[in-house]
C-alpha cells in the first residue's frame, strides 16, 4: 500500500493540476535540506509545500463573490449562512 501511495504522490507531483493552488511558504530548514539534496543529485529539487487550504478558500470565495456583482449567488449565500456580510459590489 505504501508503494502505491508513493507512486500516486509521484504522479500527482509531476502533473500540473495543483499549480494554481497557493502553497505554504518553505521553512529555512527545509530550503537547506533541499539545497543539500540538489547537491547529491536527487530528482526532486523542490521541497514539499502543502497547500494552504485557508488561503485558497478565502481567495476563491472572494473571487466568486466579486463575479456575482453583488447579486445573490453561491458565495453570498454561504457567507450569509455563516452570519457574515461581505461588502457590496460597487462598479467603477
Short mmCIF file of N, CA, C and O in Angstrom, two decimals:
data_model
loop_
_atom_site.label_atom_id
_atom_site.label_comp_id
_atom_site.label_asym_id
_atom_site.label_seq_id
_atom_site.Cartn_x
_atom_site.Cartn_y
_atom_site.Cartn_z
N UNK A 1 0.83 -1.18 0.00
CA UNK A 1 0.00 0.00 0.00
C UNK A 1 0.88 1.25 0.00
O UNK A 1 0.57 2.21 -0.69
N UNK A 2 1.98 1.22 0.77
CA UNK A 2 2.86 2.38 0.83
C UNK A 2 3.51 2.65 -0.53
O UNK A 2 3.68 3.81 -0.92
N UNK A 3 3.85 1.58 -1.26
CA UNK A 3 4.44 1.74 -2.59
C UNK A 3 3.43 2.38 -3.54
O UNK A 3 3.78 3.25 -4.34
N UNK A 4 2.19 1.95 -3.44
CA UNK A 4 1.13 2.51 -4.28
C UNK A 4 0.93 3.99 -3.97
O UNK A 4 0.81 4.82 -4.88
N UNK A 5 0.90 4.33 -2.69
CA UNK A 5 0.74 5.73 -2.29
C UNK A 5 1.91 6.58 -2.78
O UNK A 5 1.72 7.70 -3.25
N UNK A 6 3.11 6.06 -2.69
CA UNK A 6 4.29 6.79 -3.16
C UNK A 6 4.23 7.00 -4.66
O UNK A 6 4.57 8.07 -5.17
N UNK A 7 3.78 5.99 -5.39
CA UNK A 7 3.65 6.11 -6.84
C UNK A 7 2.59 7.14 -7.21
O UNK A 7 2.78 7.94 -8.14
N UNK A 8 1.48 7.14 -6.49
CA UNK A 8 0.43 8.13 -6.74
C UNK A 8 0.93 9.54 -6.43
O UNK A 8 0.66 10.48 -7.19
N UNK A 9 1.64 9.71 -5.33
CA UNK A 9 2.19 11.01 -4.98
C UNK A 9 3.16 11.51 -6.04
O UNK A 9 3.14 12.68 -6.42
N UNK A 10 4.00 10.62 -6.54
CA UNK A 10 4.96 10.99 -7.59
C UNK A 10 4.24 11.41 -8.86
O UNK A 10 4.62 12.39 -9.51
N UNK A 11 3.19 10.68 -9.22
CA UNK A 11 2.43 11.03 -10.43
C UNK A 11 1.74 12.37 -10.28
O UNK A 11 1.75 13.20 -11.19
N UNK A 12 1.15 12.62 -9.13
CA UNK A 12 0.49 13.90 -8.90
C UNK A 12 1.49 15.04 -8.86
O UNK A 12 1.20 16.15 -9.30
N UNK A 13 2.68 14.77 -8.35
CA UNK A 13 3.71 15.81 -8.28
C UNK A 13 4.16 16.24 -9.67
O UNK A 13 4.47 17.40 -9.90
N UNK A 14 4.17 15.30 -10.61
CA UNK A 14 4.57 15.62 -11.98
C UNK A 14 3.47 16.32 -12.76
O UNK A 14 3.74 16.94 -13.78
N UNK A 15 2.24 16.22 -12.33
CA UNK A 15 1.14 16.83 -13.07
C UNK A 15 1.06 18.33 -12.77
O UNK A 15 1.65 18.82 -11.82
N UNK A 16 0.33 19.04 -13.59
CA UNK A 16 0.18 20.48 -13.41
C UNK A 16 -1.16 20.83 -12.75
O UNK A 16 -1.56 21.98 -12.76
N UNK A 17 -1.82 19.85 -12.20
CA UNK A 17 -3.15 20.08 -11.62
C UNK A 17 -3.11 21.03 -10.43
O UNK A 17 -4.00 21.83 -10.25
N UNK A 18 -2.08 20.97 -9.62
CA UNK A 18 -2.04 21.77 -8.41
C UNK A 18 -1.28 23.06 -8.53
O UNK A 18 -1.04 23.74 -7.54
N UNK A 19 -0.91 23.47 -9.75
CA UNK A 19 -0.11 24.67 -9.92
C UNK A 19 -0.85 25.95 -9.56
O UNK A 19 -0.23 26.96 -9.25
N UNK A 20 -2.19 25.94 -9.63
CA UNK A 20 -2.93 27.16 -9.35
C UNK A 20 -3.29 27.31 -7.87
O UNK A 20 -3.91 28.28 -7.49
N UNK A 21 -2.88 26.38 -7.02
CA UNK A 21 -3.13 26.48 -5.59
C UNK A 21 -2.05 27.30 -4.91
O UNK A 21 -0.88 27.22 -5.27
N UNK A 22 -2.45 28.09 -3.93
CA UNK A 22 -1.48 28.80 -3.10
C UNK A 22 -0.90 27.80 -2.12
O UNK A 22 -1.61 26.99 -1.54
N UNK A 23 0.39 27.85 -1.92
CA UNK A 23 1.06 26.90 -1.03
C UNK A 23 1.70 27.63 0.13
O UNK A 23 2.00 28.81 0.06
N UNK A 24 1.91 26.90 1.21
CA UNK A 24 2.55 27.47 2.38
C UNK A 24 4.01 27.74 2.07
O UNK A 24 4.63 27.03 1.28
N UNK A 25 4.59 28.78 2.67
CA UNK A 25 6.00 29.09 2.39
C UNK A 25 6.92 28.00 2.91
O UNK A 25 6.59 27.25 3.83
N UNK A 26 8.10 27.92 2.32
CA UNK A 26 9.10 26.93 2.70
C UNK A 26 9.86 27.44 3.91
O UNK A 26 10.30 28.59 3.95
N UNK A 27 10.00 26.60 4.92
CA UNK A 27 10.78 26.96 6.10
C UNK A 27 12.26 26.94 5.74
O UNK A 27 12.69 26.22 4.84
N UNK A 28 13.07 27.73 6.45
CA UNK A 28 14.51 27.81 6.17
C UNK A 28 15.18 26.45 6.27
O UNK A 28 16.05 26.11 5.49
N UNK A 29 14.77 25.66 7.25
CA UNK A 29 15.36 24.33 7.45
C UNK A 29 15.10 23.44 6.24
O UNK A 29 15.97 22.73 5.78
N UNK A 30 13.87 23.52 5.68
CA UNK A 30 13.52 22.71 4.50
C UNK A 30 14.30 23.17 3.28
O UNK A 30 14.71 22.37 2.46
N UNK A 31 14.50 24.49 3.14
CA UNK A 31 15.23 25.01 1.99
C UNK A 31 16.68 24.53 2.02
O UNK A 31 17.24 24.17 0.99
N UNK A 32 17.28 24.48 3.20
CA UNK A 32 18.64 24.00 3.33
C UNK A 32 18.72 22.52 2.97
O UNK A 32 19.63 22.09 2.26
N UNK A 33 17.76 21.74 3.42
CA UNK A 33 17.73 20.31 3.10
C UNK A 33 17.57 20.09 1.60
O UNK A 33 18.17 19.19 1.03
N UNK A 34 16.80 20.96 0.95
CA UNK A 34 16.61 20.85 -0.50
C UNK A 34 17.90 21.17 -1.23
O UNK A 34 18.25 20.51 -2.20
N UNK A 35 18.62 22.20 -0.78
CA UNK A 35 19.90 22.54 -1.39
C UNK A 35 20.88 21.37 -1.29
O UNK A 35 21.59 21.06 -2.23
N UNK A 36 20.90 20.72 -0.13
CA UNK A 36 21.78 19.57 0.06
C UNK A 36 21.37 18.41 -0.82
O UNK A 36 22.20 17.71 -1.39
N UNK A 37 20.06 18.20 -0.97
CA UNK A 37 19.56 17.12 -1.82
C UNK A 37 19.93 17.39 -3.28
O UNK A 37 20.29 16.48 -4.02
N UNK A 38 19.85 18.64 -3.68
CA UNK A 38 20.22 19.00 -5.05
C UNK A 38 21.69 18.76 -5.29
O UNK A 38 22.10 18.36 -6.39
N UNK A 39 22.53 19.01 -4.30
CA UNK A 39 23.96 18.78 -4.44
C UNK A 39 24.26 17.29 -4.60
O UNK A 39 25.22 16.91 -5.24
N UNK A 40 23.41 16.44 -4.01
CA UNK A 40 23.59 14.99 -4.14
C UNK A 40 23.01 14.47 -5.44
O UNK A 40 23.13 13.30 -5.76
N UNK A 41 22.31 15.34 -6.20
CA UNK A 41 21.74 14.92 -7.48
C UNK A 41 20.40 14.24 -7.35
O UNK A 41 20.06 13.42 -8.19
N UNK A 42 19.63 14.56 -6.33
CA UNK A 42 18.30 13.97 -6.18
C UNK A 42 17.37 14.49 -7.26
O UNK A 42 17.49 15.61 -7.73
N UNK A 43 16.41 13.67 -7.64
CA UNK A 43 15.48 14.01 -8.70
C UNK A 43 14.53 15.13 -8.29
O UNK A 43 14.20 15.99 -9.09
N UNK A 44 14.09 15.14 -7.07
CA UNK A 44 13.09 16.10 -6.60
C UNK A 44 13.79 17.30 -5.98
O UNK A 44 14.18 17.29 -4.83
N UNK A 45 13.95 18.38 -6.77
CA UNK A 45 14.65 19.57 -6.30
C UNK A 45 13.75 20.48 -5.46
O UNK A 45 14.24 21.29 -4.70
N UNK A 46 12.45 20.37 -5.63
CA UNK A 46 11.51 21.23 -4.91
C UNK A 46 11.13 20.62 -3.57
O UNK A 46 10.78 19.45 -3.51
N UNK A 47 11.16 21.42 -2.50
CA UNK A 47 10.70 20.88 -1.22
C UNK A 47 9.17 20.73 -1.24
O UNK A 47 8.48 21.42 -1.99
N UNK A 48 8.67 19.83 -0.43
CA UNK A 48 7.23 19.64 -0.34
C UNK A 48 6.62 20.86 0.35
O UNK A 48 7.04 21.25 1.43
N UNK A 49 5.68 21.49 -0.32
CA UNK A 49 4.99 22.64 0.24
C UNK A 49 3.50 22.33 0.26
O UNK A 49 2.86 22.29 -0.78
N UNK A 50 2.92 22.10 1.44
CA UNK A 50 1.50 21.77 1.49
C UNK A 50 0.63 22.92 1.01
O UNK A 50 1.02 24.09 1.10
N UNK A 51 -0.52 22.59 0.47
CA UNK A 51 -1.48 23.59 0.01
C UNK A 51 -2.02 24.34 1.23
O UNK A 51 -2.35 23.74 2.25
N UNK A 52 -2.09 25.65 1.10
CA UNK A 52 -2.65 26.48 2.17
C UNK A 52 -4.17 26.52 1.97
O UNK A 52 -4.69 27.34 1.20
N UNK A 53 -4.87 25.62 2.63
CA UNK A 53 -6.31 25.47 2.42
C UNK A 53 -7.09 26.72 2.79
O UNK A 53 -8.01 27.12 2.08
N UNK A 54 -6.72 27.35 3.90
CA UNK A 54 -7.45 28.54 4.34
C UNK A 54 -7.32 29.67 3.33
O UNK A 54 -8.30 30.32 2.97
N UNK A 55 -6.11 29.92 2.86
CA UNK A 55 -5.88 30.99 1.89
C UNK A 55 -6.62 30.70 0.58
O UNK A 55 -7.25 31.60 0.01
N UNK A 56 -6.57 29.46 0.11
CA UNK A 56 -7.27 29.11 -1.12
C UNK A 56 -8.77 29.25 -0.97
O UNK A 56 -9.45 29.71 -1.89
N UNK A 57 -9.31 28.87 0.17
CA UNK A 57 -10.74 29.00 0.42
C UNK A 57 -11.18 30.46 0.35
O UNK A 57 -12.12 30.81 -0.35
N UNK A 58 -10.47 31.32 1.07
CA UNK A 58 -10.84 32.73 1.11
C UNK A 58 -10.66 33.37 -0.27
O UNK A 58 -11.51 34.12 -0.73
N UNK A 59 -9.56 33.05 -0.93
CA UNK A 59 -9.28 33.61 -2.26
C UNK A 59 -10.40 33.24 -3.25
O UNK A 59 -10.91 34.09 -3.98
N UNK A 60 -10.78 31.96 -3.27
CA UNK A 60 -11.82 31.52 -4.19
C UNK A 60 -13.20 32.03 -3.82
O UNK A 60 -14.01 32.35 -4.69
N UNK A 61 -13.47 32.14 -2.52
CA UNK A 61 -14.76 32.67 -2.07
C UNK A 61 -14.91 34.14 -2.47
O UNK A 61 -15.95 34.56 -2.99
N UNK A 62 -13.86 34.93 -2.27
CA UNK A 62 -13.90 36.34 -2.65
C UNK A 62 -13.98 36.51 -4.17
O UNK A 62 -14.69 37.40 -4.67
N UNK A 63 -13.29 35.66 -4.90
CA UNK A 63 -13.35 35.71 -6.36
C UNK A 63 -14.76 35.40 -6.84
O UNK A 63 -15.29 36.06 -7.73
N UNK A 64 -15.38 34.40 -6.25
CA UNK A 64 -16.74 34.03 -6.61
C UNK A 64 -17.72 35.15 -6.26
O UNK A 64 -18.58 35.51 -7.05
N UNK A 65 -17.53 35.75 -5.09
CA UNK A 65 -18.42 36.83 -4.66
C UNK A 65 -18.29 38.04 -5.59
O UNK A 65 -19.29 38.64 -5.97
N UNK A 66 -17.08 38.37 -5.99
CA UNK A 66 -16.90 39.53 -6.87
C UNK A 66 -17.47 39.27 -8.26
O UNK A 66 -17.93 40.19 -8.92
N UNK A 67 -17.47 38.01 -8.71
CA UNK A 67 -18.05 37.71 -10.02
C UNK A 67 -19.57 37.73 -10.01
O UNK A 67 -20.20 37.74 -11.06
N UNK A 68 -20.17 37.74 -8.82
CA UNK A 68 -21.63 37.82 -8.69
C UNK A 68 -22.12 39.26 -8.80
O UNK A 68 -23.33 39.49 -8.86
N UNK A 69 -21.20 40.22 -8.80
CA UNK A 69 -21.54 41.64 -8.91
C UNK A 69 -22.58 42.08 -7.89
O UNK A 69 -23.49 42.85 -8.19
N UNK A 70 -22.47 41.59 -6.68
CA UNK A 70 -23.37 41.99 -5.60
C UNK A 70 -24.72 41.31 -5.61
O UNK A 70 -25.56 41.58 -4.76
N UNK A 71 -24.95 40.43 -6.56
CA UNK A 71 -26.22 39.72 -6.65
C UNK A 71 -26.19 38.46 -5.79
O UNK A 71 -25.15 38.05 -5.32
N UNK A 72 -27.37 37.87 -5.61
CA UNK A 72 -27.43 36.62 -4.86
C UNK A 72 -26.73 35.52 -5.65
O UNK A 72 -26.77 35.49 -6.87
N UNK A 73 -26.05 34.64 -4.93
CA UNK A 73 -25.34 33.54 -5.58
C UNK A 73 -24.72 32.65 -4.53
O UNK A 73 -24.89 32.88 -3.32
N UNK A 74 -24.00 31.65 -4.95
CA UNK A 74 -23.44 30.68 -4.00
C UNK A 74 -22.55 31.30 -2.93
O UNK A 74 -22.67 30.98 -1.76
N UNK A 75 -21.66 32.19 -3.33
CA UNK A 75 -20.72 32.77 -2.35
C UNK A 75 -21.46 33.62 -1.32
O UNK A 75 -21.23 33.49 -0.12
N UNK A 76 -22.33 34.49 -1.78
CA UNK A 76 -23.04 35.34 -0.83
C UNK A 76 -23.98 34.53 0.05
O UNK A 76 -24.18 34.84 1.23
N UNK A 77 -24.56 33.46 -0.49
CA UNK A 77 -25.42 32.60 0.32
C UNK A 77 -24.63 31.86 1.40
O UNK A 77 -25.06 31.75 2.54
N UNK A 78 -23.44 31.34 1.04
CA UNK A 78 -22.60 30.65 2.02
C UNK A 78 -22.14 31.60 3.12
O UNK A 78 -22.20 31.28 4.30
N UNK A 79 -21.68 32.76 2.71
CA UNK A 79 -21.19 33.74 3.68
C UNK A 79 -22.34 34.21 4.57
O UNK A 79 -22.18 34.34 5.78
N UNK A 80 -23.51 34.43 3.97
CA UNK A 80 -24.67 34.86 4.75
C UNK A 80 -25.11 33.80 5.75
O UNK A 80 -25.51 34.12 6.87
N UNK A 81 -25.01 32.52 5.37
CA UNK A 81 -25.42 31.45 6.29
C UNK A 81 -24.46 31.33 7.47
O UNK A 81 -24.82 30.77 8.50
N UNK A 82 -23.25 31.88 7.33
CA UNK A 82 -22.29 31.88 8.43
C UNK A 82 -22.43 33.14 9.29
O UNK A 82 -21.69 33.33 10.24
N UNK A 83 -23.39 33.99 8.93
CA UNK A 83 -23.62 35.20 9.70
C UNK A 83 -22.66 36.34 9.36
O UNK A 83 -22.54 37.29 10.13
N UNK A 84 -22.02 36.24 8.23
CA UNK A 84 -21.08 37.27 7.79
C UNK A 84 -21.68 38.08 6.66
O UNK A 84 -22.60 37.62 5.96
N UNK A 85 -21.17 39.27 6.47
CA UNK A 85 -21.64 40.09 5.37
C UNK A 85 -20.43 40.70 4.66
O UNK A 85 -19.64 41.41 5.28
N UNK A 86 -20.28 40.38 3.39
CA UNK A 86 -19.18 40.93 2.62
C UNK A 86 -19.61 42.29 2.06
O UNK A 86 -20.81 42.54 1.87
N UNK A 87 -18.66 43.17 1.80
CA UNK A 87 -19.01 44.47 1.25
C UNK A 87 -19.74 44.31 -0.08
O UNK A 87 -19.45 43.38 -0.85
N UNK A 88 -20.66 45.21 -0.36
CA UNK A 88 -21.40 45.10 -1.61
C UNK A 88 -20.52 45.53 -2.78
O UNK A 88 -19.56 46.26 -2.62
N UNK A 89 -20.88 45.04 -3.93
CA UNK A 89 -20.13 45.33 -5.15
C UNK A 89 -20.43 46.74 -5.59
O UNK A 89 -21.58 47.16 -5.66
N UNK A 90 -19.38 47.48 -5.93
CA UNK A 90 -19.56 48.83 -6.46
C UNK A 90 -18.85 48.91 -7.79
O UNK A 90 -17.65 48.66 -7.87
N UNK A 91 -19.59 49.25 -8.85
CA UNK A 91 -18.99 49.39 -10.17
C UNK A 91 -18.08 50.60 -10.20
O UNK A 91 -18.36 51.63 -9.58
N UNK A 92 -16.98 50.48 -10.95
CA UNK A 92 -16.04 51.60 -11.05
C UNK A 92 -16.55 52.66 -11.99
O UNK A 92 -17.18 52.52 -12.91
#
